[in-house]
PDB file of C-alpha atoms and ligand atoms in Angstrom:
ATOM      1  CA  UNK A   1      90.117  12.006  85.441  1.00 42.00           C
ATOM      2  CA  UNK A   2      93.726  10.999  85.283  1.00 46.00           C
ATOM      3  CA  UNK A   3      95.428  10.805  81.491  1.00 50.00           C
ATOM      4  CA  UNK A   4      97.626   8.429  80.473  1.00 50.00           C
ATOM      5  CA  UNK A   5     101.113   9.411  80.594  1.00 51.00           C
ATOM      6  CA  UNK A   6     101.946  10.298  77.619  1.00 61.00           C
ATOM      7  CA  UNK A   7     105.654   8.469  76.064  1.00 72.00           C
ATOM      8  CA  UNK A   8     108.220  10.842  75.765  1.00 80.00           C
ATOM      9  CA  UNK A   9     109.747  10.819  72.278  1.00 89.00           C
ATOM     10  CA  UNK A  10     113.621   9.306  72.353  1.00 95.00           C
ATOM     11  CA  UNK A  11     115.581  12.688  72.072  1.00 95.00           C
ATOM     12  CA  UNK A  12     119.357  12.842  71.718  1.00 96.00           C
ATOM     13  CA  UNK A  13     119.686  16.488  73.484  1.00 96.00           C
ATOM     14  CA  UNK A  14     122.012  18.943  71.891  1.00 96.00           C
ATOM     15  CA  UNK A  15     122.432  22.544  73.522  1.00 95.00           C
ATOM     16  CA  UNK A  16     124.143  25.633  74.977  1.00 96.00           C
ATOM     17  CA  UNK A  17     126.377  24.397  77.403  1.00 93.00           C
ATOM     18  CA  UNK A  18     126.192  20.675  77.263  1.00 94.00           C
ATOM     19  CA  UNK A  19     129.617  18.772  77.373  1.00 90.00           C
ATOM     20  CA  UNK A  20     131.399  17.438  74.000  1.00 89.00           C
ATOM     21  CA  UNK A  21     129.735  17.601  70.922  1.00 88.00           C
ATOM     22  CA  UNK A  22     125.665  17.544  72.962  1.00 94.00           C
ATOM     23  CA  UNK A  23     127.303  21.414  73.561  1.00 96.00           C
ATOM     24  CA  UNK A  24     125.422  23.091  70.465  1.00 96.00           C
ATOM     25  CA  UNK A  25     127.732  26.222  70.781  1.00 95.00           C
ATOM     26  CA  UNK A  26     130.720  23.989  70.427  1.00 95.00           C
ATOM     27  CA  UNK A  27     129.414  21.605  67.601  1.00 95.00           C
ATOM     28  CA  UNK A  28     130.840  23.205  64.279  1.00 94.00           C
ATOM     29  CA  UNK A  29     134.212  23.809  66.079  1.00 93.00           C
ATOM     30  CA  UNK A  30     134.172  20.534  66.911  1.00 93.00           C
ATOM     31  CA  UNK A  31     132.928  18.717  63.648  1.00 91.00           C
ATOM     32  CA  UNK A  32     133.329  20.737  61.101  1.00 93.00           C
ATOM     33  CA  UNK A  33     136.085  23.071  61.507  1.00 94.00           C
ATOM     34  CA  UNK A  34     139.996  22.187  61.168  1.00 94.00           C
ATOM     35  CA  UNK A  35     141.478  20.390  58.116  1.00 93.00           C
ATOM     36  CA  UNK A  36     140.441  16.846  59.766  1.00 94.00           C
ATOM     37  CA  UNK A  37     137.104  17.721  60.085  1.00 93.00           C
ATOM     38  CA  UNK A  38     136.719  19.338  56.693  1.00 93.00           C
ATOM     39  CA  UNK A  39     138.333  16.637  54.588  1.00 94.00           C
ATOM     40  CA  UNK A  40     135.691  14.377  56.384  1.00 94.00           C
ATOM     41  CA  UNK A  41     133.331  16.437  55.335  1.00 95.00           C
ATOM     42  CA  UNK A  42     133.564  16.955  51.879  1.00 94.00           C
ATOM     43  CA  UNK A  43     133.962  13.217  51.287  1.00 95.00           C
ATOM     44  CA  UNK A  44     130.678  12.582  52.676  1.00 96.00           C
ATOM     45  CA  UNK A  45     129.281  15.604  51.164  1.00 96.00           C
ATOM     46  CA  UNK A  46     130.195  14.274  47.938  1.00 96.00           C
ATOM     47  CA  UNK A  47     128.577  10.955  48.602  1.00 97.00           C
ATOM     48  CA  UNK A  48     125.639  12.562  49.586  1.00 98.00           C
ATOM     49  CA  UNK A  49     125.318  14.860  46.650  1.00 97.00           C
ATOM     50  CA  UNK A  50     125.636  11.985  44.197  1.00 96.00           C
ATOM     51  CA  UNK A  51     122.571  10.621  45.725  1.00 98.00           C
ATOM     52  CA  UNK A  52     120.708  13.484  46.141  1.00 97.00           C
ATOM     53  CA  UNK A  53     121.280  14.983  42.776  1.00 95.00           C
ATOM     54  CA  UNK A  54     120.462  18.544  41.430  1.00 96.00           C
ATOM     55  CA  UNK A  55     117.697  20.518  43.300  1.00 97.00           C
ATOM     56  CA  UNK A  56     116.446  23.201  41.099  1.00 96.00           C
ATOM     57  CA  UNK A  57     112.299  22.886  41.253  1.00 96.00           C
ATOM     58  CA  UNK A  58     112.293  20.372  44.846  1.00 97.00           C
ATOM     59  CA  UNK A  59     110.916  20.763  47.807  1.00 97.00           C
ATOM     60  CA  UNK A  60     113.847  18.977  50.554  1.00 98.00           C
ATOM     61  CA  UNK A  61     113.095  18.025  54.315  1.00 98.00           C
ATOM     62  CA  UNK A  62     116.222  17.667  56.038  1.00 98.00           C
ATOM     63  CA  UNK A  63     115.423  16.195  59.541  1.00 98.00           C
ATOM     64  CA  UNK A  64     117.709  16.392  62.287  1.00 98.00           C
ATOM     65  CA  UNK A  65     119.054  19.448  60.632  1.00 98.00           C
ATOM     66  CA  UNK A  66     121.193  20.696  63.782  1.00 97.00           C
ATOM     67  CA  UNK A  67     123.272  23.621  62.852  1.00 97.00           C
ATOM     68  CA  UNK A  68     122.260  23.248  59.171  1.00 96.00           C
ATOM     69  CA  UNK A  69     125.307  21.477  57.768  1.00 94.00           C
ATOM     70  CA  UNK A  70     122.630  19.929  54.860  1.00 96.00           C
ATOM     71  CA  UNK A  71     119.648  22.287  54.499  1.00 97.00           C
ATOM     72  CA  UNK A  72     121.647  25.545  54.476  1.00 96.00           C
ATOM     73  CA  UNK A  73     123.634  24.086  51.496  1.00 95.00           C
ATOM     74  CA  UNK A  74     120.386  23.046  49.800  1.00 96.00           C
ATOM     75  CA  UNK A  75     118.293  26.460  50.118  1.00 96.00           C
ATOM     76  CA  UNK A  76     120.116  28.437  47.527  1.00 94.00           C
ATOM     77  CA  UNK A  77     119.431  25.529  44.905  1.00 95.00           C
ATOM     78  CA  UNK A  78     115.941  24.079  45.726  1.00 96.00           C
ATOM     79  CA  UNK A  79     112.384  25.816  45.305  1.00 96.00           C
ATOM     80  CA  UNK A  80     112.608  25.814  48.925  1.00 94.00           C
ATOM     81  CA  UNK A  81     114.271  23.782  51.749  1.00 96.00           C
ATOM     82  CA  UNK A  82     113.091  22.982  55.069  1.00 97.00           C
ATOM     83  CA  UNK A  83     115.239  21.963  58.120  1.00 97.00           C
ATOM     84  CA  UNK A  84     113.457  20.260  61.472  1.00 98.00           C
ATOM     85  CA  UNK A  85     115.569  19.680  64.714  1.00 98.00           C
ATOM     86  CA  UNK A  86     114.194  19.260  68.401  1.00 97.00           C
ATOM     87  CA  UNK A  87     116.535  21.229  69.592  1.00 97.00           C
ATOM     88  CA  UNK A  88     115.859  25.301  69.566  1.00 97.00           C
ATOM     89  CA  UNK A  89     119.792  26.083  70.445  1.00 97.00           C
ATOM     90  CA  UNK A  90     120.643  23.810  67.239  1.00 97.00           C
ATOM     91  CA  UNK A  91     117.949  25.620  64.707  1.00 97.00           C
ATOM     92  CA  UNK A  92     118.629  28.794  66.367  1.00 96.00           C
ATOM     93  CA  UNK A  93     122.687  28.560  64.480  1.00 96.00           C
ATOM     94  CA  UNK A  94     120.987  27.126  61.405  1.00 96.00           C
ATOM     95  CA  UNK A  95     118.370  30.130  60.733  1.00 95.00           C
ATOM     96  CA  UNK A  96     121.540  32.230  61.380  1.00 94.00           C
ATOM     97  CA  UNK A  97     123.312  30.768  58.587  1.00 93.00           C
ATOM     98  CA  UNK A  98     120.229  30.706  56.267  1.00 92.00           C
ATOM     99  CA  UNK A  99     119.699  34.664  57.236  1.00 87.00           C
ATOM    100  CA  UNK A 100     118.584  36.755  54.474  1.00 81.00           C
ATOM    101  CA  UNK A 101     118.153  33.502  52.210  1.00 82.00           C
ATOM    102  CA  UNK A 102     114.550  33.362  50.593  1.00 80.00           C
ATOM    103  CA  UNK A 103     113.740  29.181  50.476  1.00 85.00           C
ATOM    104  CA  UNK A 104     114.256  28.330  53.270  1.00 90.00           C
ATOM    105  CA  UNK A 105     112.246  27.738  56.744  1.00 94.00           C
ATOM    106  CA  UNK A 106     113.081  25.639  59.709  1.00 96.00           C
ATOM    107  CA  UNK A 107     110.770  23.552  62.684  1.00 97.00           C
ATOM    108  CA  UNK A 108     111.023  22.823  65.553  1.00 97.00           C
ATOM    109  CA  UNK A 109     109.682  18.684  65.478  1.00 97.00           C
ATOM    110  CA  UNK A 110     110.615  15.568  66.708  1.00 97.00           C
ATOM    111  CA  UNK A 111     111.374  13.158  63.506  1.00 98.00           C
ATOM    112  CA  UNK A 112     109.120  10.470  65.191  1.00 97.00           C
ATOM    113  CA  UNK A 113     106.396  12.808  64.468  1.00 96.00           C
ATOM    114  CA  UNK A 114     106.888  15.149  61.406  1.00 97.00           C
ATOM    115  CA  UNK A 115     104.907  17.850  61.359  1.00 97.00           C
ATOM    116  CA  UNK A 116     103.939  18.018  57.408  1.00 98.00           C
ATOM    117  CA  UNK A 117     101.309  16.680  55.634  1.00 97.00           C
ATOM    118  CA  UNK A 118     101.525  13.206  53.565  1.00 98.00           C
ATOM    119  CA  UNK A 119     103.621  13.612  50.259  1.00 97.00           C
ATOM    120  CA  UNK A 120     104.751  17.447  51.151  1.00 97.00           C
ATOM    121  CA  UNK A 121     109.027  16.719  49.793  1.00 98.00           C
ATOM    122  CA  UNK A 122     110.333  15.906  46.740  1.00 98.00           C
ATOM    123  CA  UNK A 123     113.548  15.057  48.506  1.00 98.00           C
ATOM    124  CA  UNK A 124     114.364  13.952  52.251  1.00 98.00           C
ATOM    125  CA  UNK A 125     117.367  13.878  53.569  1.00 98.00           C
ATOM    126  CA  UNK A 126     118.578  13.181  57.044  1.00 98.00           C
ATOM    127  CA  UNK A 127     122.631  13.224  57.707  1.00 98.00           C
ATOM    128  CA  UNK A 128     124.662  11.570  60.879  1.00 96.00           C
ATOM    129  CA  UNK A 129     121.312  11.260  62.636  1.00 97.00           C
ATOM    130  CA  UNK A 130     119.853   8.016  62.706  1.00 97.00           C
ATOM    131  CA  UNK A 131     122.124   6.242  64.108  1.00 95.00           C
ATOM    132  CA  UNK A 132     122.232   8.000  67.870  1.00 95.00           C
ATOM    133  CA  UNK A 133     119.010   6.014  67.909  1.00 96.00           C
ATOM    134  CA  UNK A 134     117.457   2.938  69.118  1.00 94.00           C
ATOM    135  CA  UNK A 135     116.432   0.252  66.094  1.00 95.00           C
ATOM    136  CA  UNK A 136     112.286   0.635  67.048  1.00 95.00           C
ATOM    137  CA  UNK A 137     113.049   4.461  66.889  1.00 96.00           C
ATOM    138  CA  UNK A 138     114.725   4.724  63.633  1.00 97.00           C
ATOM    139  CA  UNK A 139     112.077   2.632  62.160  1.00 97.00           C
ATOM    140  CA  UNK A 140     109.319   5.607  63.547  1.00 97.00           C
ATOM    141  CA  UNK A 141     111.569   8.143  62.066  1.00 98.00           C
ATOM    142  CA  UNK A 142     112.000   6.696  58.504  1.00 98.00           C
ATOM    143  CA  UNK A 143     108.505   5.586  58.537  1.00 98.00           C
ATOM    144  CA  UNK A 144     107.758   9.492  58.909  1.00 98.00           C
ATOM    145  CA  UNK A 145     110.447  10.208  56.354  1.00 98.00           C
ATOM    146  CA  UNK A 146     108.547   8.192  53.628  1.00 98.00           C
ATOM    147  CA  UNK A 147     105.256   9.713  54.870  1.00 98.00           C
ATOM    148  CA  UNK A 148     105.786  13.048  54.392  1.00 98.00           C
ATOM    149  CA  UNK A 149     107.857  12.134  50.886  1.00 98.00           C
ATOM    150  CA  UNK A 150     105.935  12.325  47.848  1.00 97.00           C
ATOM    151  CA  UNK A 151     105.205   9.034  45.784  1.00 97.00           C
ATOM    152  CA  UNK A 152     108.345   8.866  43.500  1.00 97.00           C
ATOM    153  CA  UNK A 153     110.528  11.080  45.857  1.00 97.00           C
ATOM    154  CA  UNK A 154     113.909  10.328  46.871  1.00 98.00           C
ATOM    155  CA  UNK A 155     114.885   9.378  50.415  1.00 98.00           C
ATOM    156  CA  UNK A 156     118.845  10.045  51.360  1.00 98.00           C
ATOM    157  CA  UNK A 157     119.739   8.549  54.716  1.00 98.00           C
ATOM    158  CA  UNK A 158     123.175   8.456  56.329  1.00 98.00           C
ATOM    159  CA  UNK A 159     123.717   5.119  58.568  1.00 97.00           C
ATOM    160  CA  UNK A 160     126.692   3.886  60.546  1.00 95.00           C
ATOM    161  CA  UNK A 161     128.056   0.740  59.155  1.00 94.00           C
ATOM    162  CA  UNK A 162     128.762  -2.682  61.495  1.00 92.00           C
ATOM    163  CA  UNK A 163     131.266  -3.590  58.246  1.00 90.00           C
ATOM    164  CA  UNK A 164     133.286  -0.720  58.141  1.00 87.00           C
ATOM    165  CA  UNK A 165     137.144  -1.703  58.109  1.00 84.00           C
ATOM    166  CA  UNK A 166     135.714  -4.843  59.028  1.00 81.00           C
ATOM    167  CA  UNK A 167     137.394  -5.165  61.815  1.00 83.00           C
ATOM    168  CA  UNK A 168     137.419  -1.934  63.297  1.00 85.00           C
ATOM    169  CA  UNK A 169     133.511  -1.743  62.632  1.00 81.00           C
ATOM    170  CA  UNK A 170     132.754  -4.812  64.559  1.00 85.00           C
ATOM    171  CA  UNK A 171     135.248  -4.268  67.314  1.00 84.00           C
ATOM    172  CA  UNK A 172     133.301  -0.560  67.771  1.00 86.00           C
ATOM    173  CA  UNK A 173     129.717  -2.389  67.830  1.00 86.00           C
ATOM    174  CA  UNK A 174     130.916  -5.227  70.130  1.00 86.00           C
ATOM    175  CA  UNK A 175     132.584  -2.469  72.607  1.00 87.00           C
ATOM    176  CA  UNK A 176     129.346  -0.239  72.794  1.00 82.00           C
ATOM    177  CA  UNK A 177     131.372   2.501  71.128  1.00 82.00           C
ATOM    178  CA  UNK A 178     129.359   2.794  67.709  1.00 81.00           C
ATOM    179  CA  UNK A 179     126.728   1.315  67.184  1.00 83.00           C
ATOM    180  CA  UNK A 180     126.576   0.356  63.428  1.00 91.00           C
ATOM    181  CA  UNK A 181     124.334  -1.226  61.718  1.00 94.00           C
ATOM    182  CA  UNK A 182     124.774  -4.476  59.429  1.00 94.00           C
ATOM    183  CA  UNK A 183     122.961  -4.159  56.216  1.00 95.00           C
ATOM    184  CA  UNK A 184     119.809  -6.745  56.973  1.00 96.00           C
ATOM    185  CA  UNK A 185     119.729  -4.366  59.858  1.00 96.00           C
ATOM    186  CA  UNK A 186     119.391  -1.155  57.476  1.00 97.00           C
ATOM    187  CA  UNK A 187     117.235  -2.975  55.252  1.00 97.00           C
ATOM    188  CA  UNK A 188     114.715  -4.184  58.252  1.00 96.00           C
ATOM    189  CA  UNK A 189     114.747  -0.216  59.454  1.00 97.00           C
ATOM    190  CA  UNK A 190     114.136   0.712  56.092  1.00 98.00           C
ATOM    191  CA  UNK A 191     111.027  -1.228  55.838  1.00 96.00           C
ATOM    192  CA  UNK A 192     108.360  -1.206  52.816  1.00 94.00           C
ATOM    193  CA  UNK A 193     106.733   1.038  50.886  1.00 93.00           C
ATOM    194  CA  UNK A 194     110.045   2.326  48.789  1.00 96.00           C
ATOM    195  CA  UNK A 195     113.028   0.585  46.927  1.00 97.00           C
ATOM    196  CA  UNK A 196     116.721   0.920  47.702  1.00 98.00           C
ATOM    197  CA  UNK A 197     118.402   2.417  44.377  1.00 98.00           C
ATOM    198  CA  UNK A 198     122.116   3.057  45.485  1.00 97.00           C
ATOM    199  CA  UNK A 199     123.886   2.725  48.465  1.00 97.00           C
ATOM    200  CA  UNK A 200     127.431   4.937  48.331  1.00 97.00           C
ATOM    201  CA  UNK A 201     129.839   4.940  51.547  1.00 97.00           C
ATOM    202  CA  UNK A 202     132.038   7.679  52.658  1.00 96.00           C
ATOM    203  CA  UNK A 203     135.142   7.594  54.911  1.00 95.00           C
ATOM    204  CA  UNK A 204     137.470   4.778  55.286  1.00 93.00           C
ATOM    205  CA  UNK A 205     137.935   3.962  59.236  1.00 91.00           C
ATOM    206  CA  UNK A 206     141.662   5.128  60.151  1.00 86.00           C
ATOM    207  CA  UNK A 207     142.785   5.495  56.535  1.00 90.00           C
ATOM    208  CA  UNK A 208     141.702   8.765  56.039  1.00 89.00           C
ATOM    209  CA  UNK A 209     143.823  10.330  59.328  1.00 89.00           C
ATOM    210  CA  UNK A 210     146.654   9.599  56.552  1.00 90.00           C
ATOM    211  CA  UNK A 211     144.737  10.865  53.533  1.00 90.00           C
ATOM    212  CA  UNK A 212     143.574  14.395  54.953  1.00 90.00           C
ATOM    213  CA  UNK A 213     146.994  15.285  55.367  1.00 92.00           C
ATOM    214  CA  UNK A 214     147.575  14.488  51.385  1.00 89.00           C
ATOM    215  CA  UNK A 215     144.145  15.009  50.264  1.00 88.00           C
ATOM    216  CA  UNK A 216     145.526  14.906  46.818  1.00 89.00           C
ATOM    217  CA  UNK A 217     146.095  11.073  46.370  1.00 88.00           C
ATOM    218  CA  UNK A 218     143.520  10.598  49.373  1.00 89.00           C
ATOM    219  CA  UNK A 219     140.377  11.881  48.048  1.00 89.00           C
ATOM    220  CA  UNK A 220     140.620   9.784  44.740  1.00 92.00           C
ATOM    221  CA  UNK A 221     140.943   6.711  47.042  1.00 93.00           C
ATOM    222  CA  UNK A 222     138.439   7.576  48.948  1.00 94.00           C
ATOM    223  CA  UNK A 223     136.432   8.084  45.773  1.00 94.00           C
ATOM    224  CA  UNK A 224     136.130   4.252  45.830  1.00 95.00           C
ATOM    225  CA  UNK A 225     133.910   3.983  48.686  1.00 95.00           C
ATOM    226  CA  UNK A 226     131.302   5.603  46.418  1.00 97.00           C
ATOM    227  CA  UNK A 227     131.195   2.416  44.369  1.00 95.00           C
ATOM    228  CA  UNK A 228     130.186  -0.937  45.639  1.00 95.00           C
ATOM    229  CA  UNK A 229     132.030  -3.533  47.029  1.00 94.00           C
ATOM    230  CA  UNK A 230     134.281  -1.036  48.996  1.00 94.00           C
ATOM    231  CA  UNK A 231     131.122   1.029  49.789  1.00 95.00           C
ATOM    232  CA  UNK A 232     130.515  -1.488  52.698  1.00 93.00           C
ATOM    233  CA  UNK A 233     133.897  -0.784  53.705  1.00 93.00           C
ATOM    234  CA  UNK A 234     133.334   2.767  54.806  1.00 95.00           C
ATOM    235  CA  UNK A 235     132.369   4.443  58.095  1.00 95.00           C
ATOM    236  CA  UNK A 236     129.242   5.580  57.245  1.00 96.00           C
ATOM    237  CA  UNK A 237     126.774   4.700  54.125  1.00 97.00           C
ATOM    238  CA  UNK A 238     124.168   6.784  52.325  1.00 98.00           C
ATOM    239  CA  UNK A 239     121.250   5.225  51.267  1.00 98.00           C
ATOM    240  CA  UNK A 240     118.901   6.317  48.283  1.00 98.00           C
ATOM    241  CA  UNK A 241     115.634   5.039  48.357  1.00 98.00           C
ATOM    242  CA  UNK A 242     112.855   6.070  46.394  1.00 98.00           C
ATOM    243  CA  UNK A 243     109.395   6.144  47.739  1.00 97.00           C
ATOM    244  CA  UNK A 244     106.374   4.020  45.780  1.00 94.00           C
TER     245      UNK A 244
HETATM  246  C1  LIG B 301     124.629  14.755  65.428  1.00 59.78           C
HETATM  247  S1  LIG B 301     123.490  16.097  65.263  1.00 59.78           S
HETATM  248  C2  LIG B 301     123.346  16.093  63.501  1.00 59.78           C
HETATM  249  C3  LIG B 301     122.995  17.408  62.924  1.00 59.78           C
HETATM  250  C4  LIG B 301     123.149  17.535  61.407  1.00 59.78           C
HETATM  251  N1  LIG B 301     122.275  16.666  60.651  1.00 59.78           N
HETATM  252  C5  LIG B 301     124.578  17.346  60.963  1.00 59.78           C
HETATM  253  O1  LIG B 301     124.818  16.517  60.078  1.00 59.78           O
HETATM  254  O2  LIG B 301     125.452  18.056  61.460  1.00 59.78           O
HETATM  255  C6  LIG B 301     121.956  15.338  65.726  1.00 59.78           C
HETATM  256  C7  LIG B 301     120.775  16.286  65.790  1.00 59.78           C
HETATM  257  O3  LIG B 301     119.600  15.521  66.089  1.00 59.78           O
HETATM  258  C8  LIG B 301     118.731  16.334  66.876  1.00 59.78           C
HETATM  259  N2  LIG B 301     117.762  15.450  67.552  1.00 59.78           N
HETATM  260  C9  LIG B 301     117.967  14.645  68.618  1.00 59.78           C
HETATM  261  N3  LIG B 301     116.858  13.939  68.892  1.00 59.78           N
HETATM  262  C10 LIG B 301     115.922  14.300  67.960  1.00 59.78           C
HETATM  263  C11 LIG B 301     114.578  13.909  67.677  1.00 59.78           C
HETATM  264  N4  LIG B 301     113.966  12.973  68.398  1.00 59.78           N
HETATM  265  N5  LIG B 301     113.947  14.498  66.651  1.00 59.78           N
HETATM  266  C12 LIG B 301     114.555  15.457  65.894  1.00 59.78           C
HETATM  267  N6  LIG B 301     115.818  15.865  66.094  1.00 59.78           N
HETATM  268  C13 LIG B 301     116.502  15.290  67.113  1.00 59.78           C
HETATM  269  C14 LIG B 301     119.676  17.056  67.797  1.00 59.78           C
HETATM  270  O4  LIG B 301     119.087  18.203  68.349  1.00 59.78           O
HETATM  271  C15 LIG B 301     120.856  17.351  66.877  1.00 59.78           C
HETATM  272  O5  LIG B 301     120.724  18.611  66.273  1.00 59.78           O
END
């Protein structure tokens, strides 16, 4: 008898010797490491945190953990932390990172199908992942997301924003070369069964290539994309939803 083909899930491939960032050897050089790529960082991290708040006692899910940038900062303060990624080569430099630490345990899962049962995470969080997908495909993800979260969880998602810089953000959506989202967008890929609390931005499109190099006066600027309006200004946005 001949089966169905079965659809293979949308998978943005990251590994060993890939070109650009899809190399997962080469991705912390490339996006994490240098004085760029670390002011970047820690203003996102510090939108992120705000919405995720303090961790002692929850169970997290960070999906599309890749080299662990998220879950291997949340192990040493959660009850335990999990991080899922397809991609062995990614989860293989996050478990070495999270060596030796007792919370925390990684999978190997696609996002559109989380392997955990319903209500399993106090907290999910998923960081620059979402948007390398199609809109139907984020929707599966965050639908999963909100599964596996229990009933008065939190939800932290990182988008790419069609607004940022205005401008600049529309100009990258109309070229092909980002493809951010508007906020009816976000809200229809949200979907039901949760209720947007805060949304806090991060980064502000070509600004902060000055600011990083004076990260004194630049990070307290930047501190305003936290805060609505100039939140829809930024490069990315983090969204904190909590699940009914
Ligand atoms: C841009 S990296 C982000 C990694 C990490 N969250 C970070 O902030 O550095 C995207 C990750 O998504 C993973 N990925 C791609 N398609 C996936 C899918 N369908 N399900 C789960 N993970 C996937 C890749 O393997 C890669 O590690």
């Amino acid at each position: 008898m001949n089966e169905a083909p079965s659809r293979k899930p949308e998978v943005v491939e990251y590994r060993i010797g890939r070109q650009g960032l899809g190399d997962a050897a080469a991705y912390d050089a490339l996006r994490y490491t240098g004085p760029a790529q670390e002011y970047k960082q820690a203003v996102m991290a510090g939108a992120y945190r705000r919405l995720i708040g303090p961790l002692a006692g929850r169970r997290v899910l960070d999906v599309g953990c890749g080299t662990g940038r998220g879950v291997v900062e949340f192990i040493p303060e959660a009850q335990f932390a999990v991080g899922c990624d397809a991609s062995l080569d990614m989860l293989a430099l996050a478990v070495t990172k999270a060596r030796g630490q007792r919370a925390g345990a990684f999978a190997a899962a696609y996002a559109q199908d989380l392997p955990f049962a319903d209500g399993e995470f106090d907290v999910v969080t998923s960081l620059n992942f979402l948007h390398l997908f199609s809109l139907e495909t984020q929707r599966r993800m965050i639908s999963e997301m909100k599964r596996v979260a229990k009933p008065g969880g939190t939800l932290v998602l990182e988008f790419d924003n069609a607004l940022q810089g205005l401008a600049i953000g529309l100009y990258k959506r109309w070229s092909g070369r980002e493809q951010g989202l508007f906020p009816s967008e976000i809200r229809r890929v949200i979907g039901g069964d949760c209720r947007i609390v805060r949304v806090c931005g991060a980064v502000f499109p070509v600004l902060w290539r000055l600011f990083y190099r004076a990260p004194r006066w630049g990070r307290p600027i930047e501190k305003l994309a936290y805060v609505p309006p100039f939140n829809r200004l930024a490069h990315r946005v983090y969204y904190q939803l909590l699940k009914t």
